[in-house]
Coordinates of C-alpha atoms in Angstrom, one line a residue:
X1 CA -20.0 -24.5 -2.3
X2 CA -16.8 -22.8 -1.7
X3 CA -15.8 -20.7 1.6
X4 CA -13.1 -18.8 2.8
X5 CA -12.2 -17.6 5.8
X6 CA -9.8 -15.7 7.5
X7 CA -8.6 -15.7 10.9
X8 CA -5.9 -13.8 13.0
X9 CA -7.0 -10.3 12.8
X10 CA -6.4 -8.4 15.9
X11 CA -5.4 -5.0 17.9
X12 CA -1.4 -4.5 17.7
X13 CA 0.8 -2.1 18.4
X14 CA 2.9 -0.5 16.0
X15 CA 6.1 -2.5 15.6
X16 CA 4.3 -5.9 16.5
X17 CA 3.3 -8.8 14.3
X18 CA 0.4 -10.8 13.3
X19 CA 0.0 -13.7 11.3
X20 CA -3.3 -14.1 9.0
X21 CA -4.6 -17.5 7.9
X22 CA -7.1 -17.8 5.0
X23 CA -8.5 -21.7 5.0
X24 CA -10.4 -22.2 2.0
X25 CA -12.9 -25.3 2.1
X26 CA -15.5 -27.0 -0.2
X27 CA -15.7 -28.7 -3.7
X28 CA -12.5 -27.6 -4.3
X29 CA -10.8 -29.1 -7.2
X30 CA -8.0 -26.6 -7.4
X31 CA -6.8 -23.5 -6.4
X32 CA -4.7 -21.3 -8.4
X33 CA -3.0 -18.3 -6.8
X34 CA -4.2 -16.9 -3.4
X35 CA -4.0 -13.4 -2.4
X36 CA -4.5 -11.1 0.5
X37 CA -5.9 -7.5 -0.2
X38 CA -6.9 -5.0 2.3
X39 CA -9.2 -2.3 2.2
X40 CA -8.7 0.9 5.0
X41 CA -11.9 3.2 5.7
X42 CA -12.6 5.2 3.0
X43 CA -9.9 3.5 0.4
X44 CA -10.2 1.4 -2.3
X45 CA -9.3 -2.4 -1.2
X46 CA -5.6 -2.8 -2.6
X47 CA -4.1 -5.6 -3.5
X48 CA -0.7 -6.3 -0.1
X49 CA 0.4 -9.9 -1.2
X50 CA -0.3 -12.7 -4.1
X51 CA 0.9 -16.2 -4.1
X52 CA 1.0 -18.5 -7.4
X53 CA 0.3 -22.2 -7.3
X54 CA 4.5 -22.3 -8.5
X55 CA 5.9 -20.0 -6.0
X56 CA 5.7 -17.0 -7.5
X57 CA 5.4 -13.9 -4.9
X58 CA 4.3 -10.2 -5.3
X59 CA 3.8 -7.8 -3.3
X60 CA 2.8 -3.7 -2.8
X61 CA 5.2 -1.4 -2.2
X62 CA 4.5 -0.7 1.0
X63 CA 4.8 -4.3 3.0
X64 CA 7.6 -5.2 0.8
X65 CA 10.3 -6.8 3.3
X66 CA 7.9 -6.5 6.2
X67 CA 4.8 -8.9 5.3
X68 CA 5.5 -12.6 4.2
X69 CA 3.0 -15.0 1.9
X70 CA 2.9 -18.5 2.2
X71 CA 0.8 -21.3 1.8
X72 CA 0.2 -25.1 2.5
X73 CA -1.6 -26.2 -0.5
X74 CA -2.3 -29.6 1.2
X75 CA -4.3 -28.0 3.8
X76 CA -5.8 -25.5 0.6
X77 CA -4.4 -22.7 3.7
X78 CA -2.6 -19.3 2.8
X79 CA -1.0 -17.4 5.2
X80 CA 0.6 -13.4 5.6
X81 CA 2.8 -12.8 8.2
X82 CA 2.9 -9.2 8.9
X83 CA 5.8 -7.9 10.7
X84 CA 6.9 -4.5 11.7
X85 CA 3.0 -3.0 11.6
X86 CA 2.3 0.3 11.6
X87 CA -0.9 2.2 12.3
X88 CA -1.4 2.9 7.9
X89 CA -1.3 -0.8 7.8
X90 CA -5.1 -0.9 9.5
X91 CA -7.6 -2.3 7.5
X92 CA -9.7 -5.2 7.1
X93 CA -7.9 -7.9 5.7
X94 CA -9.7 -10.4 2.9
X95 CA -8.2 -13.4 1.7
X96 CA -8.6 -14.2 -2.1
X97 CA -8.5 -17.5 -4.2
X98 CA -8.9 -18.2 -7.6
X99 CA -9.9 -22.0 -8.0
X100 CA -11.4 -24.6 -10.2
X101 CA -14.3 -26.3 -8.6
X102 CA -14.7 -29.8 -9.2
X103 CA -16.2 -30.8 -12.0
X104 CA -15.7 -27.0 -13.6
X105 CA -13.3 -26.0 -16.9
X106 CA -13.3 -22.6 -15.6
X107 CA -11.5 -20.8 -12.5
X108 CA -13.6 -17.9 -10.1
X109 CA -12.2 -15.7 -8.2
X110 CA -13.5 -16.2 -4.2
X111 CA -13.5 -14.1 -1.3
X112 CA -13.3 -14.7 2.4
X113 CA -15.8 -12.2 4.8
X114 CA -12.4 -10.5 6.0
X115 CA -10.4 -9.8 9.5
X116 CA -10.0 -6.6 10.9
X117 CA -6.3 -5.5 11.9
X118 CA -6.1 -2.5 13.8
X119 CA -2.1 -1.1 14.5
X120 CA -2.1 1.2 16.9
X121 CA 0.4 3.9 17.8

């Protein structure tokens, strides 16, 4: 089986940082990009940050210049640093992979259970 799962969540005040790490473990034969989406109370989960397997970044609007993806893809590990929060930047926090499985032709999208980030003013 294949987990994910975040870590780093926390309560911040506005203009502090946190830094969210999404280790994903299993029969993992490889993982594609990874991607962090958030989802506030009563808001559709959108999508903050996606990383490719060759570097390629995107990112929403909003965190652009203020949230950073990365990832060690020997440790299968993404990471967002989030800089500069503000309280609209609360949500729960879900990490995202889409990977092959070993011994699979096809790649599934996979979820972590989420962190909770709470900026407050």
């Amino acid at each position: 089986q294949v987990q994910l799962v975040e870590s780093g969540g926390g309560l911040v005040q506005a203009g502090g940082s946190l830094r969210l790490s999404c280790v994903a473990s299993g029969n993992i034969f490889k993982i594609n990009a990874m991607r962090w989406y958030r989802q506030a109370p009563g808001k559709q989960r959108e999508l903050v940050a996606g990383l490719t397997t060759g570097g390629i970044t995107n990112y929403a609007d909003s965190v652009k210049g203020r949230f950073t993806i990365s990832r060690d893809n020997a440790k299968n590990t993404s990471y967002l640093q989030m800089n500069t929060l503000q309280p609209e930047d609360t949500a729960v926090y879900y990490c995202n992979a889409d990977l092959y499985r070993i011994g699979e032709r096809l790649s599934f999208d996979f979820w972590g259970q989420g962190t909770q980030v709470t900026v407050s003013s």
